[in-house]
PDB file of C-alpha atoms in Angstrom:
ATOM      1  CA  GLN A   1     102.073 106.739 105.659  1.00  0.00           C
ATOM      2  CA  LYS A   2     105.562 105.404 104.985  1.00  0.00           C
ATOM      3  CA  GLU A   3     107.795 108.179 103.860  1.00  0.00           C
ATOM      4  CA  VAL A   4     111.193 108.583 102.422  1.00  0.00           C
ATOM      5  CA  GLU A   5     112.760 111.994 102.582  1.00  0.00           C
ATOM      6  CA  GLN A   6     115.616 113.580 100.519  1.00  0.00           C
ATOM      7  CA  ASN A   7     116.845 117.139 100.119  1.00  0.00           C
ATOM      8  CA  SER A   8     115.706 118.196  96.671  1.00  0.00           C
ATOM      9  CA  GLY A   9     118.893 120.268  95.934  1.00  0.00           C
ATOM     10  CA  PRO A  10     120.226 121.114  93.698  1.00  0.00           C
ATOM     11  CA  LEU A  11     123.586 120.001  95.187  1.00  0.00           C
ATOM     12  CA  SER A  12     126.547 121.477  93.396  1.00  0.00           C
ATOM     13  CA  VAL A  13     130.016 120.249  93.711  1.00  0.00           C
ATOM     14  CA  PRO A  14     133.201 120.848  91.752  1.00  0.00           C
ATOM     15  CA  GLU A  15     134.811 118.167  89.708  1.00  0.00           C
ATOM     16  CA  GLY A  16     136.916 115.796  91.803  1.00  0.00           C
ATOM     17  CA  ALA A  17     135.165 116.588  95.049  1.00  0.00           C
ATOM     18  CA  ILE A  18     133.047 114.184  97.242  1.00  0.00           C
ATOM     19  CA  ALA A  19     129.295 114.459  96.777  1.00  0.00           C
ATOM     20  CA  SER A  20     127.236 113.520  99.751  1.00  0.00           C
ATOM     21  CA  LEU A  21     123.585 112.550  99.386  1.00  0.00           C
ATOM     22  CA  ASN A  22     121.319 111.856 102.339  1.00  0.00           C
ATOM     23  CA  CYS A  23     118.066 110.086 102.897  1.00  0.00           C
ATOM     24  CA  THR A  24     115.836 109.420 105.835  1.00  0.00           C
ATOM     25  CA  TYR A  25     112.917 106.976 106.186  1.00  0.00           C
ATOM     26  CA  SER A  26     110.058 106.623 108.524  1.00  0.00           C
ATOM     27  CA  ASP A  27     109.373 102.824 108.819  1.00  0.00           C
ATOM     28  CA  ARG A  28     111.908 101.568 111.481  1.00  0.00           C
ATOM     29  CA  GLY A  29     111.508  97.988 110.402  1.00  0.00           C
ATOM     30  CA  SER A  30     112.594  98.627 106.778  1.00  0.00           C
ATOM     31  CA  GLN A  31     115.307  96.227 105.707  1.00  0.00           C
ATOM     32  CA  SER A  32     116.216  96.951 102.083  1.00  0.00           C
ATOM     33  CA  PHE A  33     117.605 100.256 100.751  1.00  0.00           C
ATOM     34  CA  PHE A  34     118.565 101.314  97.269  1.00  0.00           C
ATOM     35  CA  TRP A  35     120.140 104.219  95.446  1.00  0.00           C
ATOM     36  CA  TYR A  36     119.153 105.006  91.768  1.00  0.00           C
ATOM     37  CA  ARG A  37     120.566 107.455  89.354  1.00  0.00           C
ATOM     38  CA  GLN A  38     118.297 109.128  86.879  1.00  0.00           C
ATOM     39  CA  TYR A  39     119.414 111.139  84.012  1.00  0.00           C
ATOM     40  CA  SER A  40     116.965 113.738  82.446  1.00  0.00           C
ATOM     41  CA  GLY A  41     114.472 111.975  80.284  1.00  0.00           C
ATOM     42  CA  LYS A  42     115.559 108.495  81.239  1.00  0.00           C
ATOM     43  CA  SER A  43     114.499 105.811  83.526  1.00  0.00           C
ATOM     44  CA  PRO A  44     116.067 105.196  86.982  1.00  0.00           C
ATOM     45  CA  GLU A  45     119.128 103.041  87.065  1.00  0.00           C
ATOM     46  CA  LEU A  46     120.188 101.052  90.130  1.00  0.00           C
ATOM     47  CA  ILE A  47     123.500 102.173  91.596  1.00  0.00           C
ATOM     48  CA  MET A  48     123.714 100.502  95.015  1.00  0.00           C
ATOM     49  CA  SER A  49     121.816  98.382  97.312  1.00  0.00           C
ATOM     50  CA  ILE A  50     122.504  97.981 101.115  1.00  0.00           C
ATOM     51  CA  TYR A  51     120.818  95.717 103.581  1.00  0.00           C
ATOM     52  CA  SER A  52     122.824  95.877 106.832  1.00  0.00           C
ATOM     53  CA  ASN A  53     124.286  98.707 109.002  1.00  0.00           C
ATOM     54  CA  GLY A  54     127.628 100.074 107.884  1.00  0.00           C
ATOM     55  CA  ASP A  55     129.264 100.983 104.694  1.00  0.00           C
ATOM     56  CA  LYS A  56     129.221  99.308 101.279  1.00  0.00           C
ATOM     57  CA  GLU A  57     131.572 100.351  98.624  1.00  0.00           C
ATOM     58  CA  ASP A  58     131.447  99.952  94.857  1.00  0.00           C
ATOM     59  CA  GLY A  59     133.998 101.763  92.899  1.00  0.00           C
ATOM     60  CA  ARG A  60     133.586 105.583  93.470  1.00  0.00           C
ATOM     61  CA  PHE A  61     130.144 104.914  95.317  1.00  0.00           C
ATOM     62  CA  THR A  62     129.809 104.181  99.019  1.00  0.00           C
ATOM     63  CA  ALA A  63     126.418 103.606 100.484  1.00  0.00           C
ATOM     64  CA  GLN A  64     126.060 104.025 104.369  1.00  0.00           C
ATOM     65  CA  LEU A  65     123.299 102.665 106.423  1.00  0.00           C
ATOM     66  CA  ASN A  66     122.316 103.552 110.063  1.00  0.00           C
ATOM     67  CA  LYS A  67     119.170 101.808 110.900  1.00  0.00           C
ATOM     68  CA  ALA A  68     119.010 103.162 114.511  1.00  0.00           C
ATOM     69  CA  SER A  69     118.935 106.729 113.020  1.00  0.00           C
ATOM     70  CA  GLN A  70     116.792 105.552 109.969  1.00  0.00           C
ATOM     71  CA  TYR A  71     119.315 107.203 107.759  1.00  0.00           C
ATOM     72  CA  VAL A  72     120.849 106.176 104.410  1.00  0.00           C
ATOM     73  CA  SER A  73     123.533 108.060 102.501  1.00  0.00           C
ATOM     74  CA  LEU A  74     125.469 107.910  99.226  1.00  0.00           C
ATOM     75  CA  LEU A  75     128.916 109.252  98.891  1.00  0.00           C
ATOM     76  CA  ILE A  76     130.370 109.719  95.387  1.00  0.00           C
ATOM     77  CA  ARG A  77     134.118 110.278  95.469  1.00  0.00           C
ATOM     78  CA  ASP A  78     136.018 111.971  92.633  1.00  0.00           C
ATOM     79  CA  SER A  79     132.829 113.389  91.206  1.00  0.00           C
ATOM     80  CA  GLN A  80     132.633 113.735  87.460  1.00  0.00           C
ATOM     81  CA  PRO A  81     130.422 115.905  85.276  1.00  0.00           C
ATOM     82  CA  SER A  82     128.883 112.739  84.025  1.00  0.00           C
ATOM     83  CA  ASP A  83     127.587 112.095  87.602  1.00  0.00           C
ATOM     84  CA  SER A  84     125.279 115.071  87.091  1.00  0.00           C
ATOM     85  CA  ALA A  85     121.746 113.516  87.508  1.00  0.00           C
ATOM     86  CA  THR A  86     118.959 113.086  90.105  1.00  0.00           C
ATOM     87  CA  TYR A  87     119.685 110.635  92.722  1.00  0.00           C
ATOM     88  CA  LEU A  88     116.706 108.609  94.109  1.00  0.00           C
ATOM     89  CA  CYS A  89     116.700 106.876  97.409  1.00  0.00           C
ATOM     90  CA  ALA A  90     114.327 103.875  97.734  1.00  0.00           C
ATOM     91  CA  VAL A  91     113.201 101.840 100.682  1.00  0.00           C
ATOM     92  CA  LYS A  92     111.365  98.612 100.970  1.00  0.00           C
ATOM     93  CA  PRO A  93     109.297  98.481 104.148  1.00  0.00           C
ATOM     94  CA  PRO A  94     108.781  95.340 106.132  1.00  0.00           C
ATOM     95  CA  ASN A  95     106.878  92.474 104.502  1.00  0.00           C
ATOM     96  CA  TYR A  96     103.587  92.717 106.419  1.00  0.00           C
ATOM     97  CA  GLY A  97     101.068  90.044 106.075  1.00  0.00           C
ATOM     98  CA  GLY A  98      98.946  90.160 102.815  1.00  0.00           C
ATOM     99  CA  SER A  99     100.534  92.828 100.663  1.00  0.00           C
ATOM    100  CA  GLN A 100     104.137  91.665 101.203  1.00  0.00           C
ATOM    101  CA  GLY A 101     105.342  95.205 101.155  1.00  0.00           C
ATOM    102  CA  ASN A 102     106.227  97.616  98.345  1.00  0.00           C
ATOM    103  CA  LEU A 103     109.090  99.982  97.182  1.00  0.00           C
ATOM    104  CA  ILE A 104     108.959 103.571  98.182  1.00  0.00           C
ATOM    105  CA  PHE A 105     110.926 106.376  96.615  1.00  0.00           C
ATOM    106  CA  GLY A 106     112.066 109.746  97.865  1.00  0.00           C
ATOM    107  CA  LYS A 107     111.614 112.757  95.636  1.00  0.00           C
ATOM    108  CA  GLY A 108     115.299 112.731  94.610  1.00  0.00           C
ATOM    109  CA  THR A 109     118.296 114.986  94.950  1.00  0.00           C
ATOM    110  CA  LYS A 110     119.589 116.785  91.846  1.00  0.00           C
ATOM    111  CA  LEU A 111     123.395 116.684  91.677  1.00  0.00           C
ATOM    112  CA  SER A 112     125.391 118.972  89.550  1.00  0.00           C
ATOM    113  CA  VAL A 113     129.108 118.547  89.202  1.00  0.00           C
ATOM    114  CA  LYS A 114     130.839 121.517  87.712  1.00  0.00           C
ATOM    115  CA  PRO A 115     133.968 121.163  85.540  1.00  0.00           C
TER     116      PRO A 115
ATOM    117  CA  ASP B   1     117.114  96.686  82.035  1.00  0.00           C
ATOM    118  CA  ALA B   2     116.858  94.857  78.628  1.00  0.00           C
ATOM    119  CA  GLY B   3     114.486  92.317  80.061  1.00  0.00           C
ATOM    120  CA  ILE B   4     111.671  94.939  80.862  1.00  0.00           C
ATOM    121  CA  THR B   5     109.629  96.408  77.963  1.00  0.00           C
ATOM    122  CA  GLN B   6     107.014  98.970  78.178  1.00  0.00           C
ATOM    123  CA  SER B   7     104.434  99.672  75.530  1.00  0.00           C
ATOM    124  CA  PRO B   8     103.546 102.092  74.069  1.00  0.00           C
ATOM    125  CA  ARG B   9     106.451 104.475  74.608  1.00  0.00           C
ATOM    126  CA  HIS B  10     104.503 107.465  73.812  1.00  0.00           C
ATOM    127  CA  LYS B  11     100.673 107.998  73.689  1.00  0.00           C
ATOM    128  CA  VAL B  12      98.324 110.988  73.267  1.00  0.00           C
ATOM    129  CA  THR B  13      94.760 110.252  74.121  1.00  0.00           C
ATOM    130  CA  GLU B  14      91.581 112.178  74.736  1.00  0.00           C
ATOM    131  CA  THR B  15      89.837 112.856  78.109  1.00  0.00           C
ATOM    132  CA  GLY B  16      87.431 110.160  78.924  1.00  0.00           C
ATOM    133  CA  THR B  17      88.941 107.372  76.763  1.00  0.00           C
ATOM    134  CA  PRO B  18      90.315 104.204  78.275  1.00  0.00           C
ATOM    135  CA  VAL B  19      94.006 103.570  78.037  1.00  0.00           C
ATOM    136  CA  THR B  20      96.020 100.412  78.829  1.00  0.00           C
ATOM    137  CA  LEU B  21      99.780 100.442  79.435  1.00  0.00           C
ATOM    138  CA  ARG B  22     101.669  97.268  79.229  1.00  0.00           C
ATOM    139  CA  CYS B  23     104.784  96.095  81.029  1.00  0.00           C
ATOM    140  CA  HIS B  24     106.508  92.870  79.812  1.00  0.00           C
ATOM    141  CA  GLN B  25     109.435  91.184  81.543  1.00  0.00           C
ATOM    142  CA  THR B  26     111.511  88.121  80.690  1.00  0.00           C
ATOM    143  CA  GLU B  27     113.355  87.865  83.925  1.00  0.00           C
ATOM    144  CA  ASN B  28     110.738  86.012  85.930  1.00  0.00           C
ATOM    145  CA  HIS B  29     110.678  88.587  88.751  1.00  0.00           C
ATOM    146  CA  ARG B  30     108.030  88.082  91.202  1.00  0.00           C
ATOM    147  CA  TYR B  31     107.368  91.739  92.065  1.00  0.00           C
ATOM    148  CA  MET B  32     106.113  94.217  89.407  1.00  0.00           C
ATOM    149  CA  TYR B  33     105.451  97.938  90.072  1.00  0.00           C
ATOM    150  CA  TRP B  34     103.738 100.746  88.246  1.00  0.00           C
ATOM    151  CA  TYR B  35     104.855 104.203  89.074  1.00  0.00           C
ATOM    152  CA  ARG B  36     104.060 107.714  87.742  1.00  0.00           C
ATOM    153  CA  GLN B  37     106.669 110.443  87.740  1.00  0.00           C
ATOM    154  CA  ASP B  38     105.719 114.071  87.872  1.00  0.00           C
ATOM    155  CA  PRO B  39     107.755 117.251  88.481  1.00  0.00           C
ATOM    156  CA  GLY B  40     107.893 118.064  92.202  1.00  0.00           C
ATOM    157  CA  HIS B  41     106.416 114.737  93.184  1.00  0.00           C
ATOM    158  CA  GLY B  42     109.090 112.265  92.269  1.00  0.00           C
ATOM    159  CA  LEU B  43     108.134 108.584  91.702  1.00  0.00           C
ATOM    160  CA  ARG B  44     104.822 107.677  93.178  1.00  0.00           C
ATOM    161  CA  LEU B  45     103.642 104.078  93.419  1.00  0.00           C
ATOM    162  CA  ILE B  46     100.239 103.468  91.725  1.00  0.00           C
ATOM    163  CA  HIS B  47      99.872  99.728  92.192  1.00  0.00           C
ATOM    164  CA  TYR B  48     102.085  96.760  92.537  1.00  0.00           C
ATOM    165  CA  SER B  49     101.909  93.025  92.159  1.00  0.00           C
ATOM    166  CA  TYR B  50     103.511  90.312  94.254  1.00  0.00           C
ATOM    167  CA  GLY B  51     102.371  87.350  92.095  1.00  0.00           C
ATOM    168  CA  VAL B  52     100.015  86.276  89.454  1.00  0.00           C
ATOM    169  CA  LYS B  53      96.590  87.752  90.267  1.00  0.00           C
ATOM    170  CA  ASP B  54      98.024  89.240  93.463  1.00  0.00           C
ATOM    171  CA  THR B  55      98.000  93.058  93.369  1.00  0.00           C
ATOM    172  CA  ASP B  56      97.830  95.890  95.957  1.00  0.00           C
ATOM    173  CA  LYS B  57      97.319  99.580  95.863  1.00  0.00           C
ATOM    174  CA  GLY B  58      99.945 102.231  96.176  1.00  0.00           C
ATOM    175  CA  GLU B  59      99.980 105.773  97.065  1.00  0.00           C
ATOM    176  CA  VAL B  60      98.040 107.093  94.036  1.00  0.00           C
ATOM    177  CA  SER B  61      95.802 104.361  92.880  1.00  0.00           C
ATOM    178  CA  ASP B  62      92.568 106.252  92.354  1.00  0.00           C
ATOM    179  CA  GLY B  63      91.533 106.226  88.670  1.00  0.00           C
ATOM    180  CA  TYR B  64      93.849 103.244  87.888  1.00  0.00           C
ATOM    181  CA  SER B  65      93.455  99.522  87.900  1.00  0.00           C
ATOM    182  CA  VAL B  66      95.887  96.765  87.169  1.00  0.00           C
ATOM    183  CA  SER B  67      95.912  93.054  86.105  1.00  0.00           C
ATOM    184  CA  ARG B  68      98.495  90.286  86.203  1.00  0.00           C
ATOM    185  CA  SER B  69      97.344  87.156  84.535  1.00  0.00           C
ATOM    186  CA  LYS B  70     100.852  85.898  83.724  1.00  0.00           C
ATOM    187  CA  THR B  71     104.127  86.299  85.514  1.00  0.00           C
ATOM    188  CA  GLU B  72     105.630  88.260  82.647  1.00  0.00           C
ATOM    189  CA  ASP B  73     102.806  90.770  82.004  1.00  0.00           C
ATOM    190  CA  PHE B  74     101.372  93.632  84.190  1.00  0.00           C
ATOM    191  CA  LEU B  75      98.853  95.879  82.752  1.00  0.00           C
ATOM    192  CA  LEU B  76      97.915  99.296  83.923  1.00  0.00           C
ATOM    193  CA  THR B  77      94.462 100.637  82.891  1.00  0.00           C
ATOM    194  CA  LEU B  78      93.135 104.139  83.026  1.00  0.00           C
ATOM    195  CA  GLU B  79      89.391 103.530  82.938  1.00  0.00           C
ATOM    196  CA  SER B  80      88.686 107.171  81.791  1.00  0.00           C
ATOM    197  CA  ALA B  81      91.611 109.210  81.241  1.00  0.00           C
ATOM    198  CA  THR B  82      91.715 112.721  82.740  1.00  0.00           C
ATOM    199  CA  SER B  83      94.302 115.521  82.157  1.00  0.00           C
ATOM    200  CA  SER B  84      95.668 114.966  85.687  1.00  0.00           C
ATOM    201  CA  GLN B  85      96.870 111.596  84.545  1.00  0.00           C
ATOM    202  CA  THR B  86      99.178 113.153  82.019  1.00  0.00           C
ATOM    203  CA  SER B  87     102.534 111.849  83.269  1.00  0.00           C
ATOM    204  CA  VAL B  88     105.476 109.533  82.642  1.00  0.00           C
ATOM    205  CA  TYR B  89     104.734 105.983  83.649  1.00  0.00           C
ATOM    206  CA  PHE B  90     107.481 103.586  84.736  1.00  0.00           C
ATOM    207  CA  CYS B  91     107.110  99.887  85.203  1.00  0.00           C
ATOM    208  CA  ALA B  92     109.565  98.223  87.523  1.00  0.00           C
ATOM    209  CA  CYS B  93     110.301  94.581  88.381  1.00  0.00           C
ATOM    210  CA  GLY B  94     112.248  92.816  91.222  1.00  0.00           C
ATOM    211  CA  GLY B  95     112.393  90.288  94.005  1.00  0.00           C
ATOM    212  CA  ILE B  96     110.825  90.114  97.426  1.00  0.00           C
ATOM    213  CA  ASN B  97     113.541  92.118  99.239  1.00  0.00           C
ATOM    214  CA  THR B  98     115.924  92.818  96.405  1.00  0.00           C
ATOM    215  CA  GLU B  99     116.438  95.611  94.010  1.00  0.00           C
ATOM    216  CA  ALA B 100     113.931  96.553  91.320  1.00  0.00           C
ATOM    217  CA  PHE B 101     114.750  97.334  87.707  1.00  0.00           C
ATOM    218  CA  PHE B 102     112.960  99.886  85.532  1.00  0.00           C
ATOM    219  CA  GLY B 103     111.474  99.799  81.955  1.00  0.00           C
ATOM    220  CA  GLN B 104     112.094 102.634  79.605  1.00  0.00           C
ATOM    221  CA  GLY B 105     108.913 104.560  80.547  1.00  0.00           C
ATOM    222  CA  THR B 106     105.815 105.576  78.800  1.00  0.00           C
ATOM    223  CA  ARG B 107     105.009 109.183  78.275  1.00  0.00           C
ATOM    224  CA  LEU B 108     101.230 109.711  78.364  1.00  0.00           C
ATOM    225  CA  THR B 109      99.524 112.872  77.295  1.00  0.00           C
ATOM    226  CA  VAL B 110      95.729 113.292  77.941  1.00  0.00           C
ATOM    227  CA  VAL B 111      94.274 116.203  75.928  1.00  0.00           C
TER     228      VAL B 111
END
């Protein structure tokens, strides 16, 4: 059973601080990794995708990937109250023959940014 | 994503009745997914499709069937709805190793 694990939180940080969200995955051959943000009552929205080891930065967001440790993280700098949401980690396992793989989500970490 | 439309957006149905949810995309994505989202369980994959007439089961496929006769449409059918299938259903679309984009969701209540 392929698994993606996240701390459920809630994670509470003060406005302006760095929020650090973590995710581990079980399938070592996974190649594609994604972070989504989901506001209450809304659909998930893609924030970042990362495919190779190291850091990838986009504005206030930085995704970090360590395939050897099977670990993906998302850093949010200068956190704002509008960042309060549930953050979902998603992993695409290897494309095995036949089914060509799927997209598996963690249960999400709820982030609360306090003014 | 403006190119992914789910219908209906809300539905209330009775136990034992068949229900079909539709996902329509205009972006020519190869992969299409159906997820359900429940408190405490997160997003769980029901079925997905990797091409026309090519589908595979996900983690929670029992009681659900799917069909994809055209690239743009992916249908999810509950053959005989049960109260345990009350949930929010999301369709997503994407490429073979790239990100997936979500529809607005369908809130289904089985009474």
